[in-house]
Amino acid sequence: MDWPGRFNDCSNNRLEDSEIAAIMRVAAADNALSLAAGEPFGALYPVGPLQESFSKVLSSDLPIWGYSNTRAGVTGLRRWIREWMRRDGLVPEWVASENIFITNGSQEGLSLLSECFLDPGATILVESPSYPEALGVFRKFGAKCLGVSLLPDGPDLEAMETMLAGQRIKLFYTIPTFQNPTGYTTSDEKKRRILDLAKKHDFLIVEDDPYRNLSFEGSPEGTYLHAAGDDKRVIYLGSFSKIIAPGLRCGWVVAPGEVTEKLIKLRVMGTLCLPELLQNAILDFVAGIDLPRHLKTLSDTYRRHRDALSSSLREHACPEGLEITAPGGGFFLWGRVPWIRNMTEFAYFAIRNEKVAIIPGNIFFPESGQGVDTIRLSFSKVIPAMAEEGAKRLGEALRKFRILQQERKPE
């Protein structure tokens, strides 16, 4: 059977393997200590309260067994999200529950928005580096991703203005708060200036904000969505994955009504609807807990993990050339090793030789050949005892890899 000849152009030419997943598979097979997993710490999953919420919904008379009549998501959950975001000052006045669209994780939101807005050949602007699984979605729909350099306070505005002067941009994709992979946060001042550029050059902004509630040092900066006010060119993505549990696969989109109407049509043509059992259980959970206390527990725990890994790395790995920056929230440390010229090669070397897993930073850049000396380290699942051992292994891997590199040099 000639399967390649039967696949369409997208399946043959525009689908990408997840390099992160590939490294994670090798790390698991080698039983490596992981400084790579960008996912929540399992001990923080609120299993007991979630079980109670699911039991309550299962015992109720709610219509959870048939097809959902609310294709945008359970109305009560959408109202709760709107009120939560309003209290936190994240949304402008025009946002109502009708502007909230529940998704199967924010990844589905990215896919639906791409299907809604991107034609093959469209050019979009992304942060460089950025989340590779988002870049893969955009490329699946035929988009060309142009990277604008990301600085600690947000995108390089001069570079962005130069790029906008030369071509038509459909949208700008950004993770503005404790970004994956850098941990950087875009300042409110830069958000305002980028919104001015969006008006001038007439492009949309897709604001992906899953790490907002994991702040270690006070309240994070505001949202593009709120700053835009009545200029409805910002579409916001939120997620419960990082603050409840990723296995729930529940996120949301905030968008103008014209956009949510299209998203509903795309859903009907795809998955029909999402399970109401899940959404009602999440609603019961979030409405019944002390949410600020829950979020503080998460932030306090991840801050301790960050501090432990940062301190251990400075003791054991930085003497071997690692340079790191510690974020104010989220899951990730971003760094570089200036003498390394192929971080992907080093990543597999570290797994095989020292049983420690990292993610090479070059896979986060939209253009090949960039970030070859950069590295992403995740502290989210790394307890202090693991941090010490992981940093020692990483330092030893760097020492041995440097020797290997020196031996390869021609005499």
mmCIF file of C-alpha atoms in Angstrom:
data_model
loop_
_atom_site.group_PDB
_atom_site.id
_atom_site.type_symbol
_atom_site.label_atom_id
_atom_site.label_comp_id
_atom_site.label_asym_id
_atom_site.label_seq_id
_atom_site.Cartn_x
_atom_site.Cartn_y
_atom_site.Cartn_z
ATOM 1 C CA MET A 1 0.000 0.000 0.000
ATOM 2 C CA ASP A 2 1.403 3.389 -1.047
ATOM 3 C CA TRP A 3 0.369 5.334 2.039
ATOM 4 C CA PRO A 4 2.448 8.495 1.384
ATOM 5 C CA GLY A 5 0.757 8.858 -1.979
ATOM 6 C CA ARG A 6 -2.625 8.798 -0.285
ATOM 7 C CA PHE A 7 -1.871 11.386 2.388
ATOM 8 C CA ASN A 8 -2.625 15.039 1.704
ATOM 9 C CA ASP A 9 0.003 17.780 1.549
ATOM 10 C CA CYS A 10 -0.437 18.691 5.211
ATOM 11 C CA SER A 11 0.120 15.114 6.400
ATOM 12 C CA ASN A 12 3.142 14.610 4.173
ATOM 13 C CA ASN A 13 4.856 17.966 4.489
ATOM 14 C CA ARG A 14 3.549 20.068 7.367
ATOM 15 C CA LEU A 15 3.336 17.788 10.409
ATOM 16 C CA GLU A 16 6.279 17.945 12.807
ATOM 17 C CA ASP A 17 7.562 15.520 15.415
ATOM 18 C CA SER A 18 7.745 16.875 18.962
ATOM 19 C CA GLU A 19 11.445 17.081 19.789
ATOM 20 C CA ILE A 20 10.580 17.576 23.450
ATOM 21 C CA ALA A 21 8.567 14.355 23.464
ATOM 22 C CA ALA A 22 11.421 12.517 21.738
ATOM 23 C CA ILE A 23 13.910 13.584 24.408
ATOM 24 C CA MET A 24 11.466 12.710 27.177
ATOM 25 C CA ARG A 25 11.032 9.200 25.746
ATOM 26 C CA VAL A 26 14.787 8.612 25.683
ATOM 27 C CA ALA A 27 15.126 10.023 29.207
ATOM 28 C CA ALA A 28 12.405 7.709 30.513
ATOM 29 C CA ALA A 29 13.934 4.675 28.802
ATOM 30 C CA ASP A 30 17.314 5.465 30.404
ATOM 31 C CA ASN A 31 15.728 6.232 33.796
ATOM 32 C CA ALA A 32 17.347 9.672 33.736
ATOM 33 C CA LEU A 33 16.724 12.297 36.397
ATOM 34 C CA SER A 34 14.581 14.852 34.604
ATOM 35 C CA LEU A 35 15.282 18.566 34.600
ATOM 36 C CA ALA A 36 13.282 18.629 31.388
ATOM 37 C CA ALA A 37 9.595 18.010 32.152
ATOM 38 C CA GLY A 38 7.607 21.223 31.738
ATOM 39 C CA GLU A 39 4.593 19.990 33.679
ATOM 40 C CA PRO A 40 3.111 20.454 37.170
ATOM 41 C CA PHE A 41 4.381 18.714 40.304
ATOM 42 C CA GLY A 42 2.124 15.707 40.836
ATOM 43 C CA ALA A 43 2.041 16.068 44.621
ATOM 44 C CA LEU A 44 0.161 19.347 44.138
ATOM 45 C CA TYR A 45 -2.756 17.819 42.247
ATOM 46 C CA PRO A 46 -5.869 18.322 44.448
ATOM 47 C CA VAL A 47 -6.960 14.708 44.035
ATOM 48 C CA GLY A 48 -9.257 14.481 47.070
ATOM 49 C CA PRO A 49 -11.311 17.621 46.374
ATOM 50 C CA LEU A 50 -11.516 16.721 42.682
ATOM 51 C CA GLN A 51 -12.829 13.261 43.546
ATOM 52 C CA GLU A 52 -15.484 14.884 45.723
ATOM 53 C CA SER A 53 -16.480 17.241 42.911
ATOM 54 C CA PHE A 54 -16.731 14.442 40.358
ATOM 55 C CA SER A 55 -18.767 12.323 42.797
ATOM 56 C CA LYS A 56 -21.107 15.224 43.451
ATOM 57 C CA VAL A 57 -21.700 15.819 39.744
ATOM 58 C CA LEU A 58 -22.156 12.109 39.048
ATOM 59 C CA SER A 59 -24.796 11.956 41.789
ATOM 60 C CA SER A 60 -26.636 15.044 40.540
ATOM 61 C CA ASP A 61 -29.444 15.497 38.049
ATOM 62 C CA LEU A 62 -27.263 17.551 35.717
ATOM 63 C CA PRO A 63 -27.558 16.569 32.018
ATOM 64 C CA ILE A 64 -24.096 15.039 31.747
ATOM 65 C CA TRP A 65 -24.837 11.861 29.754
ATOM 66 C CA GLY A 66 -26.079 13.240 26.455
ATOM 67 C CA TYR A 67 -24.594 15.567 23.875
ATOM 68 C CA SER A 68 -23.984 19.011 25.269
ATOM 69 C CA ASN A 69 -26.349 21.726 24.058
ATOM 70 C CA THR A 70 -23.797 24.396 24.948
ATOM 71 C CA ARG A 71 -21.163 23.920 22.258
ATOM 72 C CA ALA A 72 -19.069 26.778 23.655
ATOM 73 C CA GLY A 73 -18.901 25.097 27.068
ATOM 74 C CA VAL A 74 -20.972 24.831 30.253
ATOM 75 C CA THR A 75 -22.531 28.225 30.952
ATOM 76 C CA GLY A 76 -21.782 28.185 34.670
ATOM 77 C CA LEU A 77 -18.070 27.568 34.120
ATOM 78 C CA ARG A 78 -17.884 30.305 31.507
ATOM 79 C CA ARG A 79 -19.558 32.739 33.916
ATOM 80 C CA TRP A 80 -17.173 31.743 36.711
ATOM 81 C CA ILE A 81 -14.111 32.308 34.475
ATOM 82 C CA ARG A 82 -15.408 35.702 33.397
ATOM 83 C CA GLU A 83 -15.985 36.832 36.983
ATOM 84 C CA TRP A 84 -12.587 35.515 38.137
ATOM 85 C CA MET A 85 -10.775 37.331 35.361
ATOM 86 C CA ARG A 86 -12.812 40.490 35.973
ATOM 87 C CA ARG A 87 -11.917 40.491 39.699
ATOM 88 C CA ASP A 88 -8.253 40.125 38.818
ATOM 89 C CA GLY A 89 -8.429 43.020 36.344
ATOM 90 C CA LEU A 90 -7.552 40.891 33.326
ATOM 91 C CA VAL A 91 -10.478 41.640 30.997
ATOM 92 C CA PRO A 92 -12.071 44.821 29.617
ATOM 93 C CA GLU A 93 -15.734 45.646 30.209
ATOM 94 C CA TRP A 94 -16.975 44.190 26.911
ATOM 95 C CA VAL A 95 -16.070 40.637 27.930
ATOM 96 C CA ALA A 96 -19.156 38.638 28.968
ATOM 97 C CA SER A 97 -19.609 34.928 29.543
ATOM 98 C CA GLU A 98 -20.625 34.653 25.885
ATOM 99 C CA ASN A 99 -17.081 35.658 24.997
ATOM 100 C CA ILE A 100 -15.616 32.667 26.872
ATOM 101 C CA PHE A 101 -15.127 29.471 24.838
ATOM 102 C CA ILE A 102 -14.096 26.321 26.723
ATOM 103 C CA THR A 103 -11.400 24.189 25.083
ATOM 104 C CA ASN A 104 -9.792 20.781 25.459
ATOM 105 C CA GLY A 105 -6.711 22.447 26.925
ATOM 106 C CA SER A 106 -5.277 25.648 25.494
ATOM 107 C CA GLN A 107 -3.608 23.575 22.760
ATOM 108 C CA GLU A 108 -7.034 22.999 21.205
ATOM 109 C CA GLY A 109 -7.588 26.736 21.415
ATOM 110 C CA LEU A 110 -4.404 27.330 19.405
ATOM 111 C CA SER A 111 -5.480 24.778 16.823
ATOM 112 C CA LEU A 112 -8.993 26.191 16.419
ATOM 113 C CA LEU A 113 -7.735 29.771 16.200
ATOM 114 C CA SER A 114 -5.194 28.739 13.579
ATOM 115 C CA GLU A 115 -7.918 26.995 11.596
ATOM 116 C CA CYS A 116 -10.027 30.123 11.927
ATOM 117 C CA PHE A 117 -7.430 32.705 10.880
ATOM 118 C CA LEU A 118 -4.516 31.132 8.981
ATOM 119 C CA ASP A 119 -4.360 30.345 5.293
ATOM 120 C CA PRO A 120 -1.345 28.636 3.721
ATOM 121 C CA GLY A 121 1.303 31.275 3.149
ATOM 122 C CA ALA A 122 0.169 33.566 5.976
ATOM 123 C CA THR A 123 2.988 35.236 7.889
ATOM 124 C CA ILE A 124 2.836 35.458 11.663
ATOM 125 C CA LEU A 125 5.153 36.958 14.231
ATOM 126 C CA VAL A 126 6.298 34.898 17.234
ATOM 127 C CA GLU A 127 8.676 35.426 20.091
ATOM 128 C CA SER A 128 12.116 33.971 19.539
ATOM 129 C CA PRO A 129 12.430 31.636 21.397
ATOM 130 C CA SER A 130 8.844 30.388 21.808
ATOM 131 C CA TYR A 131 6.740 27.308 22.565
ATOM 132 C CA PRO A 132 7.544 24.757 19.806
ATOM 133 C CA GLU A 133 4.200 22.937 20.018
ATOM 134 C CA ALA A 134 2.502 26.229 19.114
ATOM 135 C CA LEU A 135 4.890 26.783 16.220
ATOM 136 C CA GLY A 136 4.051 23.298 14.974
ATOM 137 C CA VAL A 137 0.337 24.096 15.002
ATOM 138 C CA PHE A 138 0.862 27.275 13.004
ATOM 139 C CA ARG A 139 3.029 25.468 10.453
ATOM 140 C CA LYS A 140 0.464 22.686 10.141
ATOM 141 C CA PHE A 141 -1.883 25.304 8.691
ATOM 142 C CA GLY A 142 0.802 26.538 6.313
ATOM 143 C CA ALA A 143 1.883 29.668 8.174
ATOM 144 C CA LYS A 144 5.364 31.134 8.044
ATOM 145 C CA CYS A 145 6.652 31.946 11.557
ATOM 146 C CA LEU A 146 8.966 34.941 11.872
ATOM 147 C CA GLY A 147 10.801 35.288 15.162
ATOM 148 C CA VAL A 148 11.336 38.554 17.006
ATOM 149 C CA SER A 149 14.068 38.425 19.630
ATOM 150 C CA LEU A 150 12.793 38.206 23.193
ATOM 151 C CA LEU A 151 14.445 40.327 25.878
ATOM 152 C CA PRO A 152 13.902 39.983 29.651
ATOM 153 C CA ASP A 153 11.175 42.663 29.540
ATOM 154 C CA GLY A 154 9.533 41.457 26.327
ATOM 155 C CA PRO A 155 10.026 41.499 22.553
ATOM 156 C CA ASP A 156 12.723 43.653 20.956
ATOM 157 C CA LEU A 157 10.579 46.542 19.727
ATOM 158 C CA GLU A 158 13.118 47.915 17.259
ATOM 159 C CA ALA A 159 13.405 44.507 15.610
ATOM 160 C CA MET A 160 9.618 44.172 15.582
ATOM 161 C CA GLU A 161 9.142 47.560 13.931
ATOM 162 C CA THR A 162 11.700 46.668 11.263
ATOM 163 C CA MET A 163 9.944 43.395 10.490
ATOM 164 C CA LEU A 164 6.520 45.020 10.363
ATOM 165 C CA ALA A 165 7.750 47.679 7.950
ATOM 166 C CA GLY A 166 8.743 45.029 5.445
ATOM 167 C CA GLN A 167 5.756 42.682 5.292
ATOM 168 C CA ARG A 168 2.143 41.990 6.142
ATOM 169 C CA ILE A 169 1.662 40.152 9.457
ATOM 170 C CA LYS A 170 -1.569 38.252 10.193
ATOM 171 C CA LEU A 171 -1.052 37.901 13.954
ATOM 172 C CA PHE A 172 1.458 38.017 16.779
ATOM 173 C CA TYR A 173 1.642 35.003 19.112
ATOM 174 C CA THR A 174 2.962 35.760 22.602
ATOM 175 C CA ILE A 175 3.360 34.112 26.006
ATOM 176 C CA PRO A 176 3.712 37.330 28.020
ATOM 177 C CA THR A 177 3.940 36.014 31.586
ATOM 178 C CA PHE A 178 6.790 33.737 32.785
ATOM 179 C CA GLN A 179 7.257 32.631 29.199
ATOM 180 C CA ASN A 180 8.048 29.134 28.036
ATOM 181 C CA PRO A 181 11.002 28.632 27.654
ATOM 182 C CA THR A 182 12.687 31.773 29.028
ATOM 183 C CA GLY A 183 10.609 32.655 32.087
ATOM 184 C CA TYR A 184 10.599 36.273 30.861
ATOM 185 C CA THR A 185 7.625 38.598 31.415
ATOM 186 C CA THR A 186 6.619 41.360 29.016
ATOM 187 C CA SER A 187 6.298 44.718 30.773
ATOM 188 C CA ASP A 188 3.046 46.672 30.651
ATOM 189 C CA GLU A 189 4.855 49.491 28.847
ATOM 190 C CA LYS A 190 5.941 47.152 26.076
ATOM 191 C CA LYS A 191 2.436 45.721 25.847
ATOM 192 C CA ARG A 192 1.075 49.217 25.237
ATOM 193 C CA ARG A 193 3.665 49.914 22.544
ATOM 194 C CA ILE A 194 3.003 46.574 20.841
ATOM 195 C CA LEU A 195 -0.735 47.298 20.895
ATOM 196 C CA ASP A 196 0.026 50.590 19.142
ATOM 197 C CA LEU A 197 1.970 48.660 16.507
ATOM 198 C CA ALA A 198 -0.929 46.213 16.147
ATOM 199 C CA LYS A 199 -3.301 49.099 15.428
ATOM 200 C CA LYS A 200 -0.878 50.749 13.021
ATOM 201 C CA HIS A 201 -0.172 47.557 11.064
ATOM 202 C CA ASP A 202 -3.564 45.932 11.653
ATOM 203 C CA PHE A 203 -2.618 42.537 13.070
ATOM 204 C CA LEU A 204 -4.179 40.396 15.806
ATOM 205 C CA ILE A 205 -2.523 39.400 19.082
ATOM 206 C CA VAL A 206 -2.938 35.877 20.472
ATOM 207 C CA GLU A 207 -2.083 36.052 24.170
ATOM 208 C CA ASP A 208 -1.251 32.609 25.632
ATOM 209 C CA ASP A 209 -1.159 32.993 29.427
ATOM 210 C CA PRO A 210 -0.975 29.611 31.271
ATOM 211 C CA TYR A 211 1.618 30.598 33.895
ATOM 212 C CA ARG A 212 0.064 33.853 35.133
ATOM 213 C CA ASN A 213 -1.105 32.473 38.472
ATOM 214 C CA LEU A 214 2.286 31.001 39.387
ATOM 215 C CA SER A 215 3.969 34.233 40.473
ATOM 216 C CA PHE A 216 6.724 34.156 43.119
ATOM 217 C CA GLU A 217 7.171 37.890 43.691
ATOM 218 C CA GLY A 218 3.848 39.680 43.942
ATOM 219 C CA SER A 219 1.282 40.226 41.217
ATOM 220 C CA PRO A 220 2.442 39.795 37.608
ATOM 221 C CA GLU A 221 2.069 42.422 34.903
ATOM 222 C CA GLY A 222 -1.336 43.020 33.303
ATOM 223 C CA THR A 223 -2.768 41.463 30.139
ATOM 224 C CA TYR A 224 -2.748 42.639 26.559
ATOM 225 C CA LEU A 225 -6.480 41.870 26.602
ATOM 226 C CA HIS A 226 -7.242 44.405 29.335
ATOM 227 C CA ALA A 227 -4.812 46.997 27.991
ATOM 228 C CA ALA A 228 -6.465 46.863 24.555
ATOM 229 C CA GLY A 229 -9.794 48.007 25.986
ATOM 230 C CA ASP A 230 -12.450 48.297 23.289
ATOM 231 C CA ASP A 231 -9.975 47.530 20.513
ATOM 232 C CA LYS A 232 -10.951 43.886 20.189
ATOM 233 C CA ARG A 233 -7.857 42.616 18.426
ATOM 234 C CA VAL A 234 -6.515 40.535 21.358
ATOM 235 C CA ILE A 235 -7.561 36.901 21.755
ATOM 236 C CA TYR A 236 -6.676 35.377 25.109
ATOM 237 C CA LEU A 237 -5.893 31.754 26.001
ATOM 238 C CA GLY A 238 -6.165 30.485 29.578
ATOM 239 C CA SER A 239 -5.716 27.037 31.108
ATOM 240 C CA PHE A 240 -6.477 25.002 34.225
ATOM 241 C CA SER A 241 -3.615 22.607 33.417
ATOM 242 C CA LYS A 242 -0.978 24.417 35.448
ATOM 243 C CA ILE A 243 -3.188 25.317 38.419
ATOM 244 C CA ILE A 244 -5.357 22.183 38.800
ATOM 245 C CA ALA A 245 -4.157 19.232 36.682
ATOM 246 C CA PRO A 246 -3.166 18.817 33.018
ATOM 247 C CA GLY A 247 -5.046 15.517 32.709
ATOM 248 C CA LEU A 248 -8.327 17.425 32.928
ATOM 249 C CA ARG A 249 -7.556 18.992 29.535
ATOM 250 C CA CYS A 250 -9.546 22.137 30.176
ATOM 251 C CA GLY A 251 -8.730 25.636 29.029
ATOM 252 C CA TRP A 252 -10.532 28.591 27.514
ATOM 253 C CA VAL A 253 -10.455 31.287 24.862
ATOM 254 C CA VAL A 254 -11.589 34.874 25.425
ATOM 255 C CA ALA A 255 -12.577 36.480 22.135
ATOM 256 C CA PRO A 256 -15.098 38.807 20.496
ATOM 257 C CA GLY A 257 -18.453 37.281 19.627
ATOM 258 C CA GLU A 258 -17.660 37.149 15.916
ATOM 259 C CA VAL A 259 -14.712 34.880 16.741
ATOM 260 C CA THR A 260 -16.498 32.601 19.220
ATOM 261 C CA GLU A 261 -19.271 32.068 16.649
ATOM 262 C CA LYS A 262 -16.671 30.723 14.207
ATOM 263 C CA LEU A 263 -15.068 28.592 16.920
ATOM 264 C CA ILE A 264 -18.440 27.000 17.692
ATOM 265 C CA LYS A 265 -18.897 26.097 14.017
ATOM 266 C CA LEU A 266 -15.406 24.620 13.869
ATOM 267 C CA ARG A 267 -16.121 22.565 16.990
ATOM 268 C CA VAL A 268 -19.342 21.164 15.559
ATOM 269 C CA MET A 269 -17.420 20.142 12.436
ATOM 270 C CA GLY A 270 -14.750 18.513 14.605
ATOM 271 C CA THR A 271 -15.507 17.200 18.084
ATOM 272 C CA LEU A 272 -19.198 18.252 18.279
ATOM 273 C CA CYS A 273 -18.921 19.199 21.962
ATOM 274 C CA LEU A 274 -16.902 18.746 25.133
ATOM 275 C CA PRO A 275 -17.991 16.505 28.060
ATOM 276 C CA GLU A 276 -20.215 18.330 30.535
ATOM 277 C CA LEU A 277 -19.235 15.937 33.334
ATOM 278 C CA LEU A 278 -15.700 17.274 33.284
ATOM 279 C CA GLN A 279 -16.688 20.932 33.056
ATOM 280 C CA ASN A 280 -19.265 20.708 35.837
ATOM 281 C CA ALA A 281 -16.773 18.945 38.099
ATOM 282 C CA ILE A 282 -14.207 21.695 37.483
ATOM 283 C CA LEU A 283 -16.844 24.330 38.190
ATOM 284 C CA ASP A 284 -17.783 22.627 41.477
ATOM 285 C CA PHE A 285 -14.104 22.427 42.423
ATOM 286 C CA VAL A 286 -13.129 26.043 41.680
ATOM 287 C CA ALA A 287 -16.312 27.438 43.206
ATOM 288 C CA GLY A 288 -15.860 25.430 46.386
ATOM 289 C CA ILE A 289 -12.211 25.982 47.300
ATOM 290 C CA ASP A 290 -10.269 28.931 48.674
ATOM 291 C CA LEU A 291 -8.680 29.688 45.313
ATOM 292 C CA PRO A 292 -6.204 32.372 46.462
ATOM 293 C CA ARG A 293 -4.932 29.990 49.143
ATOM 294 C CA HIS A 294 -4.639 27.163 46.613
ATOM 295 C CA LEU A 295 -2.693 29.360 44.190
ATOM 296 C CA LYS A 296 -0.413 30.565 46.992
ATOM 297 C CA THR A 297 0.386 26.950 47.876
ATOM 298 C CA LEU A 298 1.346 26.295 44.265
ATOM 299 C CA SER A 299 3.470 29.434 43.982
ATOM 300 C CA ASP A 300 5.232 28.855 47.301
ATOM 301 C CA THR A 301 6.101 25.289 46.324
ATOM 302 C CA TYR A 302 7.382 26.196 42.870
ATOM 303 C CA ARG A 303 9.391 29.072 44.323
ATOM 304 C CA ARG A 304 11.159 26.628 46.660
ATOM 305 C CA HIS A 305 11.847 24.351 43.699
ATOM 306 C CA ARG A 306 13.232 27.269 41.695
ATOM 307 C CA ASP A 307 15.474 28.393 44.531
ATOM 308 C CA ALA A 308 16.804 24.898 45.190
ATOM 309 C CA LEU A 309 17.622 24.184 41.557
ATOM 310 C CA SER A 310 19.107 27.642 40.924
ATOM 311 C CA SER A 311 21.338 27.366 43.977
ATOM 312 C CA SER A 312 22.472 23.831 43.137
ATOM 313 C CA LEU A 313 23.206 24.721 39.527
ATOM 314 C CA ARG A 314 25.304 27.709 40.561
ATOM 315 C CA GLU A 315 27.344 25.429 42.796
ATOM 316 C CA HIS A 316 27.765 22.419 40.514
ATOM 317 C CA ALA A 317 27.066 23.380 36.876
ATOM 318 C CA CYS A 318 27.871 27.068 36.499
ATOM 319 C CA PRO A 319 31.596 26.444 37.184
ATOM 320 C CA GLU A 320 31.502 24.309 34.014
ATOM 321 C CA GLY A 321 30.201 27.232 31.938
ATOM 322 C CA LEU A 322 26.434 27.216 32.480
ATOM 323 C CA GLU A 323 24.850 30.689 32.678
ATOM 324 C CA ILE A 324 21.269 30.899 33.992
ATOM 325 C CA THR A 325 18.561 33.453 34.740
ATOM 326 C CA ALA A 326 15.983 32.805 37.475
ATOM 327 C CA PRO A 327 12.374 33.769 36.613
ATOM 328 C CA GLY A 328 9.800 35.483 38.807
ATOM 329 C CA GLY A 329 7.308 32.657 38.299
ATOM 330 C CA GLY A 330 6.300 29.739 36.126
ATOM 331 C CA PHE A 331 8.248 26.514 35.584
ATOM 332 C CA PHE A 332 11.493 27.264 33.741
ATOM 333 C CA LEU A 333 15.101 28.364 34.029
ATOM 334 C CA TRP A 334 16.665 29.622 30.801
ATOM 335 C CA GLY A 335 20.377 29.529 30.229
ATOM 336 C CA ARG A 336 23.268 29.063 27.883
ATOM 337 C CA VAL A 337 26.625 27.365 27.755
ATOM 338 C CA PRO A 338 28.714 29.589 25.455
ATOM 339 C CA TRP A 339 31.261 26.909 24.550
ATOM 340 C CA ILE A 340 28.630 24.395 23.358
ATOM 341 C CA ARG A 341 27.872 24.498 19.623
ATOM 342 C CA ASN A 342 25.246 21.737 19.494
ATOM 343 C CA MET A 343 22.990 21.602 22.553
ATOM 344 C CA THR A 344 20.884 18.786 21.087
ATOM 345 C CA GLU A 345 23.966 16.576 20.920
ATOM 346 C CA PHE A 346 24.778 17.496 24.508
ATOM 347 C CA ALA A 347 21.227 16.690 25.648
ATOM 348 C CA TYR A 348 21.510 13.089 24.441
ATOM 349 C CA PHE A 349 25.074 12.857 25.770
ATOM 350 C CA ALA A 350 23.881 13.932 29.227
ATOM 351 C CA ILE A 351 21.113 11.318 29.243
ATOM 352 C CA ARG A 352 23.389 8.481 28.116
ATOM 353 C CA ASN A 353 26.412 9.322 30.234
ATOM 354 C CA GLU A 354 25.112 10.961 33.417
ATOM 355 C CA LYS A 355 21.412 10.020 33.446
ATOM 356 C CA VAL A 356 20.186 13.611 33.542
ATOM 357 C CA ALA A 357 17.713 15.121 31.072
ATOM 358 C CA ILE A 358 17.540 18.704 29.819
ATOM 359 C CA ILE A 359 15.850 20.335 26.838
ATOM 360 C CA PRO A 360 18.109 21.927 24.214
ATOM 361 C CA GLY A 361 17.140 25.540 23.700
ATOM 362 C CA ASN A 362 17.546 25.555 19.925
ATOM 363 C CA ILE A 363 14.248 23.671 19.433
ATOM 364 C CA PHE A 364 12.364 26.719 20.748
ATOM 365 C CA PHE A 365 13.546 29.041 17.983
ATOM 366 C CA PRO A 366 11.403 29.463 14.854
ATOM 367 C CA GLU A 367 14.423 29.561 12.546
ATOM 368 C CA SER A 368 16.966 26.752 12.413
ATOM 369 C CA GLY A 369 20.532 27.434 13.463
ATOM 370 C CA GLN A 370 19.602 29.722 16.354
ATOM 371 C CA GLY A 371 20.119 29.173 20.060
ATOM 372 C CA VAL A 372 22.595 26.333 19.591
ATOM 373 C CA ASP A 373 24.189 27.115 22.967
ATOM 374 C CA THR A 374 20.940 27.620 24.919
ATOM 375 C CA ILE A 375 19.251 25.294 27.402
ATOM 376 C CA ARG A 376 15.889 25.035 29.168
ATOM 377 C CA LEU A 377 15.715 23.531 32.636
ATOM 378 C CA SER A 378 12.424 22.884 34.405
ATOM 379 C CA PHE A 379 12.223 23.101 38.181
ATOM 380 C CA SER A 380 8.495 22.394 38.509
ATOM 381 C CA LYS A 381 8.819 18.697 39.422
ATOM 382 C CA VAL A 382 12.278 18.929 41.003
ATOM 383 C CA ILE A 383 12.216 18.710 44.793
ATOM 384 C CA PRO A 384 15.287 20.098 46.645
ATOM 385 C CA ALA A 385 16.929 16.672 47.079
ATOM 386 C CA MET A 386 16.559 16.014 43.342
ATOM 387 C CA ALA A 387 17.884 19.478 42.535
ATOM 388 C CA GLU A 388 21.201 18.803 44.228
ATOM 389 C CA GLU A 389 21.684 15.455 42.502
ATOM 390 C CA GLY A 390 20.480 16.755 39.132
ATOM 391 C CA ALA A 391 22.856 19.727 39.256
ATOM 392 C CA LYS A 392 25.775 17.454 40.121
ATOM 393 C CA ARG A 393 24.963 15.179 37.184
ATOM 394 C CA LEU A 394 24.586 18.121 34.837
ATOM 395 C CA GLY A 395 27.891 19.604 35.972
ATOM 396 C CA GLU A 396 29.639 16.289 35.420
ATOM 397 C CA ALA A 397 28.017 15.913 31.986
ATOM 398 C CA LEU A 398 29.261 19.370 31.029
ATOM 399 C CA ARG A 399 32.778 18.558 32.246
ATOM 400 C CA LYS A 400 32.924 15.317 30.236
ATOM 401 C CA PHE A 401 31.357 16.877 27.146
ATOM 402 C CA ARG A 402 33.930 19.684 27.166
ATOM 403 C CA ILE A 403 36.714 17.099 27.239
ATOM 404 C CA LEU A 404 35.068 15.276 24.330
ATOM 405 C CA GLN A 405 34.825 18.535 22.366
ATOM 406 C CA GLN A 406 38.496 19.283 22.997
ATOM 407 C CA GLU A 407 39.495 15.805 21.843
ATOM 408 C CA ARG A 408 37.604 16.339 18.593
ATOM 409 C CA LYS A 409 39.523 19.493 17.695
ATOM 410 C CA PRO A 410 42.018 18.900 14.892
ATOM 411 C CA GLU A 411 45.637 19.210 15.901
#
